[in-house]
Amino acid sequence: MKEQIDNLVDELKNFKISSKDELEKFRLKFLVKKGLVNDLFNEFKSLTGEEKKKWGKELNVAKQKVESFYKSSLEQLEESGVGNSEVESELPGYFSELGGRHPISYVVEEMNQIFERLGFSVSVGPEVEDDWHNFSALNFPPNHPARDMQDTFFVEDDIALRTHTSSVQVRLMEEGNLPIRSVMPGRVYRNEAISARSNCFFHQVEGLYINKGVSFLDLKQTLYNFVQEFFGANTKVRFRASYFPFTEPSAEMDIFLGTETESDYKLTKGTGWLEILGCGMVDPNVLENCKIDSNEYSGFAFGLGVDRIAMLKYGVKDLRTFFNNDKRFLDQFATL
Ligand code: PHE
């Protein structure tokens, strides 16, 4: 019996516990029903009365040593925090999902890149604008009905949410670093009824080129290049005469989608043609308003509506789905 008790104490001395795993191994080896301590007690039962007297006390002392070693190891582990539930090293970690880019941003980016390849830089400006930059400098006289073309959200008398990114064109022209060849992407606001096809805010990419001797031909060639890159080499386009206060002559450009699919038929109202931009030669009054000599310089400007093009590109039928932040919708673009 003595030898067995000594063995038990020796084993106990050799045991090191530095993790919850090791503590559990210890418990299984020494303290469970079929563990070493109980084995000894079972053997103890078969001893004679004389021997029991002799070894009982020693056996109990050994048992207490085992138990107090177990208790103190457990306390130490808890104090040092090893194996506490908060730092359960084997639990899988929490992963935060990566967000995706917004589909409108993809389209804006693609447009910017095409124009950058054509030599345009990218400029941005404020969404809250004064009357001068949004209207007056662009040849909208006060109380002129042309201002009704763009239903404006006013912040104060002379301050409004910009109705187009042409305001950034004015800012660039006022800076006066000629020639100017830049595109202006951004969000614009108009007080329009919200429906599947229009919203009270939308996105534009406008462009401006000012130099000596710029002609309508340059405008057309730039837009042809853009359309071929963005919509494909064989895309048909047409220009229709139009009116904007800040350009003269003015035009709108359509691309041909056809009417074969139901969605193309609807989108083009049965004509096959979809309007994608307004454009024209910058009105000399606008150049003069921005202190550019209109006898020396001329320029063209255009403004693309991004949202409708994004609807077309991604087959989205209701404009509003772009903006109600439904994760199931947005996730479809996350991997693009
Ligand atoms: N600013 C015009 C609009 O928002 C678009 C446009 C830009 C037209 C430049 C002509 C030239 O409707």
mmCIF file with all atom_site columns, C-alpha atoms in Angstrom, residues 92-222:
data_model
loop_
_atom_site.group_PDB
_atom_site.id
_atom_site.type_symbol
_atom_site.label_atom_id
_atom_site.label_alt_id
_atom_site.label_comp_id
_atom_site.label_asym_id
_atom_site.label_entity_id
_atom_site.label_seq_id
_atom_site.pdbx_PDB_ins_code
_atom_site.Cartn_x
_atom_site.Cartn_y
_atom_site.Cartn_z
_atom_site.occupancy
_atom_site.B_iso_or_equiv
_atom_site.pdbx_formal_charge
_atom_site.auth_seq_id
_atom_site.auth_comp_id
_atom_site.auth_asym_id
_atom_site.auth_atom_id
_atom_site.pdbx_PDB_model_num
ATOM 1   C CA . PRO A 1 92  ? -14.421 30.501 -34.370 1.00 0.00 ? 92  PRO A CA 1
ATOM 2   C CA . GLY A 1 93  ? -13.945 34.272 -34.543 1.00 0.00 ? 93  GLY A CA 1
ATOM 3   C CA . TYR A 1 94  ? -16.533 36.827 -35.541 1.00 0.00 ? 94  TYR A CA 1
ATOM 4   C CA . PHE A 1 95  ? -16.043 37.971 -39.120 1.00 0.00 ? 95  PHE A CA 1
ATOM 5   C CA . SER A 1 96  ? -17.312 41.339 -40.197 1.00 0.00 ? 96  SER A CA 1
ATOM 6   C CA . GLU A 1 97  ? -18.600 41.178 -43.723 1.00 0.00 ? 97  GLU A CA 1
ATOM 7   C CA . LEU A 1 98  ? -16.981 43.341 -46.342 1.00 0.00 ? 98  LEU A CA 1
ATOM 8   C CA . GLY A 1 99  ? -19.367 45.864 -47.851 1.00 0.00 ? 99  GLY A CA 1
ATOM 9   C CA . GLY A 1 100 ? -19.755 46.211 -51.605 1.00 0.00 ? 100 GLY A CA 1
ATOM 10  C CA . ARG A 1 101 ? -19.723 49.225 -53.871 1.00 0.00 ? 101 ARG A CA 1
ATOM 11  C CA . HIS A 1 102 ? -23.069 50.712 -54.833 1.00 0.00 ? 102 HIS A CA 1
ATOM 12  C CA . PRO A 1 103 ? -24.178 49.954 -58.414 1.00 0.00 ? 103 PRO A CA 1
ATOM 13  C CA . ILE A 1 104 ? -24.538 53.683 -59.125 1.00 0.00 ? 104 ILE A CA 1
ATOM 14  C CA . SER A 1 105 ? -20.928 54.153 -58.037 1.00 0.00 ? 105 SER A CA 1
ATOM 15  C CA . TYR A 1 106 ? -19.825 51.435 -60.439 1.00 0.00 ? 106 TYR A CA 1
ATOM 16  C CA . VAL A 1 107 ? -21.506 53.196 -63.330 1.00 0.00 ? 107 VAL A CA 1
ATOM 17  C CA . VAL A 1 108 ? -20.102 56.610 -62.369 1.00 0.00 ? 108 VAL A CA 1
ATOM 18  C CA . GLU A 1 109 ? -16.658 55.103 -62.040 1.00 0.00 ? 109 GLU A CA 1
ATOM 19  C CA . GLU A 1 110 ? -16.872 53.413 -65.431 1.00 0.00 ? 110 GLU A CA 1
ATOM 20  C CA . MET A 1 111 ? -17.965 56.682 -67.048 1.00 0.00 ? 111 MET A CA 1
ATOM 21  C CA . ASN A 1 112 ? -15.181 58.620 -65.332 1.00 0.00 ? 112 ASN A CA 1
ATOM 22  C CA . GLN A 1 113 ? -12.626 56.125 -66.555 1.00 0.00 ? 113 GLN A CA 1
ATOM 23  C CA . ILE A 1 114 ? -13.772 56.355 -70.152 1.00 0.00 ? 114 ILE A CA 1
ATOM 24  C CA . PHE A 1 115 ? -13.588 60.149 -70.063 1.00 0.00 ? 115 PHE A CA 1
ATOM 25  C CA . GLU A 1 116 ? -10.229 60.034 -68.330 1.00 0.00 ? 116 GLU A CA 1
ATOM 26  C CA . ARG A 1 117 ? -8.917  58.000 -71.245 1.00 0.00 ? 117 ARG A CA 1
ATOM 27  C CA . LEU A 1 118 ? -10.191 60.784 -73.510 1.00 0.00 ? 118 LEU A CA 1
ATOM 28  C CA . GLY A 1 119 ? -8.146  63.322 -71.538 1.00 0.00 ? 119 GLY A CA 1
ATOM 29  C CA . PHE A 1 120 ? -10.764 64.580 -69.066 1.00 0.00 ? 120 PHE A CA 1
ATOM 30  C CA . SER A 1 121 ? -10.016 65.113 -65.376 1.00 0.00 ? 121 SER A CA 1
ATOM 31  C CA . VAL A 1 122 ? -12.638 64.546 -62.654 1.00 0.00 ? 122 VAL A CA 1
ATOM 32  C CA . SER A 1 123 ? -13.966 67.510 -60.610 1.00 0.00 ? 123 SER A CA 1
ATOM 33  C CA . VAL A 1 124 ? -16.474 67.686 -57.773 1.00 0.00 ? 124 VAL A CA 1
ATOM 34  C CA . GLY A 1 125 ? -18.328 70.522 -56.051 1.00 0.00 ? 125 GLY A CA 1
ATOM 35  C CA . PRO A 1 126 ? -20.873 71.215 -53.281 1.00 0.00 ? 126 PRO A CA 1
ATOM 36  C CA . GLU A 1 127 ? -24.413 69.812 -53.293 1.00 0.00 ? 127 GLU A CA 1
ATOM 37  C CA . VAL A 1 128 ? -25.796 72.907 -51.558 1.00 0.00 ? 128 VAL A CA 1
ATOM 38  C CA . GLU A 1 129 ? -25.339 75.738 -54.019 1.00 0.00 ? 129 GLU A CA 1
ATOM 39  C CA . ASP A 1 130 ? -26.016 79.424 -54.323 1.00 0.00 ? 130 ASP A CA 1
ATOM 40  C CA . ASP A 1 131 ? -28.224 80.876 -56.993 1.00 0.00 ? 131 ASP A CA 1
ATOM 41  C CA . TRP A 1 132 ? -25.266 82.216 -58.971 1.00 0.00 ? 132 TRP A CA 1
ATOM 42  C CA . HIS A 1 133 ? -23.538 78.876 -59.540 1.00 0.00 ? 133 HIS A CA 1
ATOM 43  C CA . ASN A 1 134 ? -26.683 76.845 -60.113 1.00 0.00 ? 134 ASN A CA 1
ATOM 44  C CA . PHE A 1 135 ? -28.667 79.376 -62.192 1.00 0.00 ? 135 PHE A CA 1
ATOM 45  C CA . SER A 1 136 ? -27.570 82.955 -62.806 1.00 0.00 ? 136 SER A CA 1
ATOM 46  C CA . ALA A 1 137 ? -24.091 82.293 -64.155 1.00 0.00 ? 137 ALA A CA 1
ATOM 47  C CA . LEU A 1 138 ? -25.631 79.648 -66.405 1.00 0.00 ? 138 LEU A CA 1
ATOM 48  C CA . ASN A 1 139 ? -27.785 82.212 -68.136 1.00 0.00 ? 139 ASN A CA 1
ATOM 49  C CA . PHE A 1 140 ? -31.006 81.610 -66.241 1.00 0.00 ? 140 PHE A CA 1
ATOM 50  C CA . PRO A 1 141 ? -32.212 85.227 -65.734 1.00 0.00 ? 141 PRO A CA 1
ATOM 51  C CA . PRO A 1 142 ? -34.164 85.939 -62.513 1.00 0.00 ? 142 PRO A CA 1
ATOM 52  C CA . ASN A 1 143 ? -37.819 84.930 -62.821 1.00 0.00 ? 143 ASN A CA 1
ATOM 53  C CA . HIS A 1 144 ? -37.149 83.457 -66.222 1.00 0.00 ? 144 HIS A CA 1
ATOM 54  C CA . PRO A 1 145 ? -39.485 80.543 -66.905 1.00 0.00 ? 145 PRO A CA 1
ATOM 55  C CA . ALA A 1 146 ? -36.480 78.419 -67.766 1.00 0.00 ? 146 ALA A CA 1
ATOM 56  C CA . ARG A 1 147 ? -35.959 78.024 -64.014 1.00 0.00 ? 147 ARG A CA 1
ATOM 57  C CA . ASP A 1 148 ? -39.179 76.037 -63.948 1.00 0.00 ? 148 ASP A CA 1
ATOM 58  C CA . MET A 1 149 ? -37.496 73.344 -65.995 1.00 0.00 ? 149 MET A CA 1
ATOM 59  C CA . GLN A 1 150 ? -35.810 72.229 -62.838 1.00 0.00 ? 150 GLN A CA 1
ATOM 60  C CA . ASP A 1 151 ? -38.064 72.072 -59.781 1.00 0.00 ? 151 ASP A CA 1
ATOM 61  C CA . THR A 1 152 ? -35.758 73.264 -57.088 1.00 0.00 ? 152 THR A CA 1
ATOM 62  C CA . PHE A 1 153 ? -35.481 72.465 -53.383 1.00 0.00 ? 153 PHE A CA 1
ATOM 63  C CA . PHE A 1 154 ? -34.650 75.804 -51.768 1.00 0.00 ? 154 PHE A CA 1
ATOM 64  C CA . VAL A 1 155 ? -32.748 75.946 -48.485 1.00 0.00 ? 155 VAL A CA 1
ATOM 65  C CA . GLU A 1 156 ? -32.927 79.736 -48.173 1.00 0.00 ? 156 GLU A CA 1
ATOM 66  C CA . ASP A 1 157 ? -33.837 82.465 -50.640 1.00 0.00 ? 157 ASP A CA 1
ATOM 67  C CA . ASP A 1 158 ? -30.663 82.216 -52.654 1.00 0.00 ? 158 ASP A CA 1
ATOM 68  C CA . ILE A 1 159 ? -29.434 78.839 -51.541 1.00 0.00 ? 159 ILE A CA 1
ATOM 69  C CA . ALA A 1 160 ? -30.693 75.553 -52.969 1.00 0.00 ? 160 ALA A CA 1
ATOM 70  C CA . LEU A 1 161 ? -29.804 71.915 -53.423 1.00 0.00 ? 161 LEU A CA 1
ATOM 71  C CA . ARG A 1 162 ? -28.098 71.887 -56.793 1.00 0.00 ? 162 ARG A CA 1
ATOM 72  C CA . THR A 1 163 ? -30.373 70.831 -59.621 1.00 0.00 ? 163 THR A CA 1
ATOM 73  C CA . HIS A 1 164 ? -27.513 69.796 -61.886 1.00 0.00 ? 164 HIS A CA 1
ATOM 74  C CA . THR A 1 165 ? -23.735 69.429 -61.714 1.00 0.00 ? 165 THR A CA 1
ATOM 75  C CA . SER A 1 166 ? -23.404 72.291 -64.210 1.00 0.00 ? 166 SER A CA 1
ATOM 76  C CA . SER A 1 167 ? -22.758 74.355 -61.066 1.00 0.00 ? 167 SER A CA 1
ATOM 77  C CA . VAL A 1 168 ? -19.363 72.666 -60.860 1.00 0.00 ? 168 VAL A CA 1
ATOM 78  C CA . GLN A 1 169 ? -18.686 73.784 -64.441 1.00 0.00 ? 169 GLN A CA 1
ATOM 79  C CA . VAL A 1 170 ? -19.198 77.402 -63.333 1.00 0.00 ? 170 VAL A CA 1
ATOM 80  C CA . ARG A 1 171 ? -16.804 76.917 -60.434 1.00 0.00 ? 171 ARG A CA 1
ATOM 81  C CA . LEU A 1 172 ? -14.164 75.467 -62.758 1.00 0.00 ? 172 LEU A CA 1
ATOM 82  C CA . MET A 1 173 ? -14.561 78.237 -65.325 1.00 0.00 ? 173 MET A CA 1
ATOM 83  C CA . GLU A 1 174 ? -14.290 80.872 -62.587 1.00 0.00 ? 174 GLU A CA 1
ATOM 84  C CA . GLU A 1 175 ? -11.003 79.363 -61.484 1.00 0.00 ? 175 GLU A CA 1
ATOM 85  C CA . GLY A 1 176 ? -9.865  80.247 -64.976 1.00 0.00 ? 176 GLY A CA 1
ATOM 86  C CA . ASN A 1 177 ? -7.216  77.585 -65.579 1.00 0.00 ? 177 ASN A CA 1
ATOM 87  C CA . LEU A 1 178 ? -7.684  77.221 -69.322 1.00 0.00 ? 178 LEU A CA 1
ATOM 88  C CA . PRO A 1 179 ? -8.012  75.017 -71.217 1.00 0.00 ? 179 PRO A CA 1
ATOM 89  C CA . ILE A 1 180 ? -10.568 73.030 -69.180 1.00 0.00 ? 180 ILE A CA 1
ATOM 90  C CA . ARG A 1 181 ? -11.338 69.410 -69.946 1.00 0.00 ? 181 ARG A CA 1
ATOM 91  C CA . SER A 1 182 ? -13.184 67.856 -67.027 1.00 0.00 ? 182 SER A CA 1
ATOM 92  C CA . VAL A 1 183 ? -16.127 65.674 -66.017 1.00 0.00 ? 183 VAL A CA 1
ATOM 93  C CA . MET A 1 184 ? -18.240 66.377 -62.927 1.00 0.00 ? 184 MET A CA 1
ATOM 94  C CA . PRO A 1 185 ? -19.968 63.394 -61.346 1.00 0.00 ? 185 PRO A CA 1
ATOM 95  C CA . GLY A 1 186 ? -22.388 63.933 -58.492 1.00 0.00 ? 186 GLY A CA 1
ATOM 96  C CA . ARG A 1 187 ? -25.823 63.818 -56.916 1.00 0.00 ? 187 ARG A CA 1
ATOM 97  C CA . VAL A 1 188 ? -28.435 66.400 -57.859 1.00 0.00 ? 188 VAL A CA 1
ATOM 98  C CA . TYR A 1 189 ? -31.904 67.174 -56.494 1.00 0.00 ? 189 TYR A CA 1
ATOM 99  C CA . ARG A 1 190 ? -35.228 68.060 -58.058 1.00 0.00 ? 190 ARG A CA 1
ATOM 100 C CA . ASN A 1 191 ? -38.620 68.327 -56.499 1.00 0.00 ? 191 ASN A CA 1
ATOM 101 C CA . GLU A 1 192 ? -40.270 65.669 -58.615 1.00 0.00 ? 192 GLU A CA 1
ATOM 102 C CA . ALA A 1 193 ? -42.903 63.072 -57.830 1.00 0.00 ? 193 ALA A CA 1
ATOM 103 C CA . ILE A 1 194 ? -41.230 59.815 -56.858 1.00 0.00 ? 194 ILE A CA 1
ATOM 104 C CA . SER A 1 195 ? -42.007 56.860 -59.086 1.00 0.00 ? 195 SER A CA 1
ATOM 105 C CA . ALA A 1 196 ? -40.367 53.804 -60.647 1.00 0.00 ? 196 ALA A CA 1
ATOM 106 C CA . ARG A 1 197 ? -38.775 56.068 -63.269 1.00 0.00 ? 197 ARG A CA 1
ATOM 107 C CA . SER A 1 198 ? -38.011 59.310 -61.418 1.00 0.00 ? 198 SER A CA 1
ATOM 108 C CA . ASN A 1 199 ? -36.832 60.336 -58.004 1.00 0.00 ? 199 ASN A CA 1
ATOM 109 C CA . CYS A 1 200 ? -36.298 63.563 -56.044 1.00 0.00 ? 200 CYS A CA 1
ATOM 110 C CA . PHE A 1 201 ? -32.564 63.044 -56.372 1.00 0.00 ? 201 PHE A CA 1
ATOM 111 C CA . PHE A 1 202 ? -30.473 61.411 -59.051 1.00 0.00 ? 202 PHE A CA 1
ATOM 112 C CA . HIS A 1 203 ? -26.940 61.340 -60.414 1.00 0.00 ? 203 HIS A CA 1
ATOM 113 C CA . GLN A 1 204 ? -25.227 63.048 -63.278 1.00 0.00 ? 204 GLN A CA 1
ATOM 114 C CA . VAL A 1 205 ? -21.885 62.987 -64.979 1.00 0.00 ? 205 VAL A CA 1
ATOM 115 C CA . GLU A 1 206 ? -21.492 66.294 -66.754 1.00 0.00 ? 206 GLU A CA 1
ATOM 116 C CA . GLY A 1 207 ? -18.571 67.228 -68.971 1.00 0.00 ? 207 GLY A CA 1
ATOM 117 C CA . LEU A 1 208 ? -16.976 70.473 -70.061 1.00 0.00 ? 208 LEU A CA 1
ATOM 118 C CA . TYR A 1 209 ? -14.308 71.224 -72.636 1.00 0.00 ? 209 TYR A CA 1
ATOM 119 C CA . ILE A 1 210 ? -13.157 74.805 -73.143 1.00 0.00 ? 210 ILE A CA 1
ATOM 120 C CA . ASN A 1 211 ? -10.343 75.724 -75.459 1.00 0.00 ? 211 ASN A CA 1
ATOM 121 C CA . LYS A 1 212 ? -9.578  77.807 -78.530 1.00 0.00 ? 212 LYS A CA 1
ATOM 122 C CA . GLY A 1 213 ? -11.511 76.619 -81.552 1.00 0.00 ? 213 GLY A CA 1
ATOM 123 C CA . VAL A 1 214 ? -13.702 73.935 -79.961 1.00 0.00 ? 214 VAL A CA 1
ATOM 124 C CA . SER A 1 215 ? -16.572 73.008 -82.276 1.00 0.00 ? 215 SER A CA 1
ATOM 125 C CA . PHE A 1 216 ? -19.732 70.918 -82.312 1.00 0.00 ? 216 PHE A CA 1
ATOM 126 C CA . LEU A 1 217 ? -17.715 68.307 -84.162 1.00 0.00 ? 217 LEU A CA 1
ATOM 127 C CA . ASP A 1 218 ? -15.507 67.834 -81.112 1.00 0.00 ? 218 ASP A CA 1
ATOM 128 C CA . LEU A 1 219 ? -18.600 67.402 -78.984 1.00 0.00 ? 219 LEU A CA 1
ATOM 129 C CA . LYS A 1 220 ? -20.041 64.740 -81.266 1.00 0.00 ? 220 LYS A CA 1
ATOM 130 C CA . GLN A 1 221 ? -16.782 62.861 -81.557 1.00 0.00 ? 221 GLN A CA 1
ATOM 131 C CA . THR A 1 222 ? -16.298 62.804 -77.784 1.00 0.00 ? 222 THR A CA 1
#
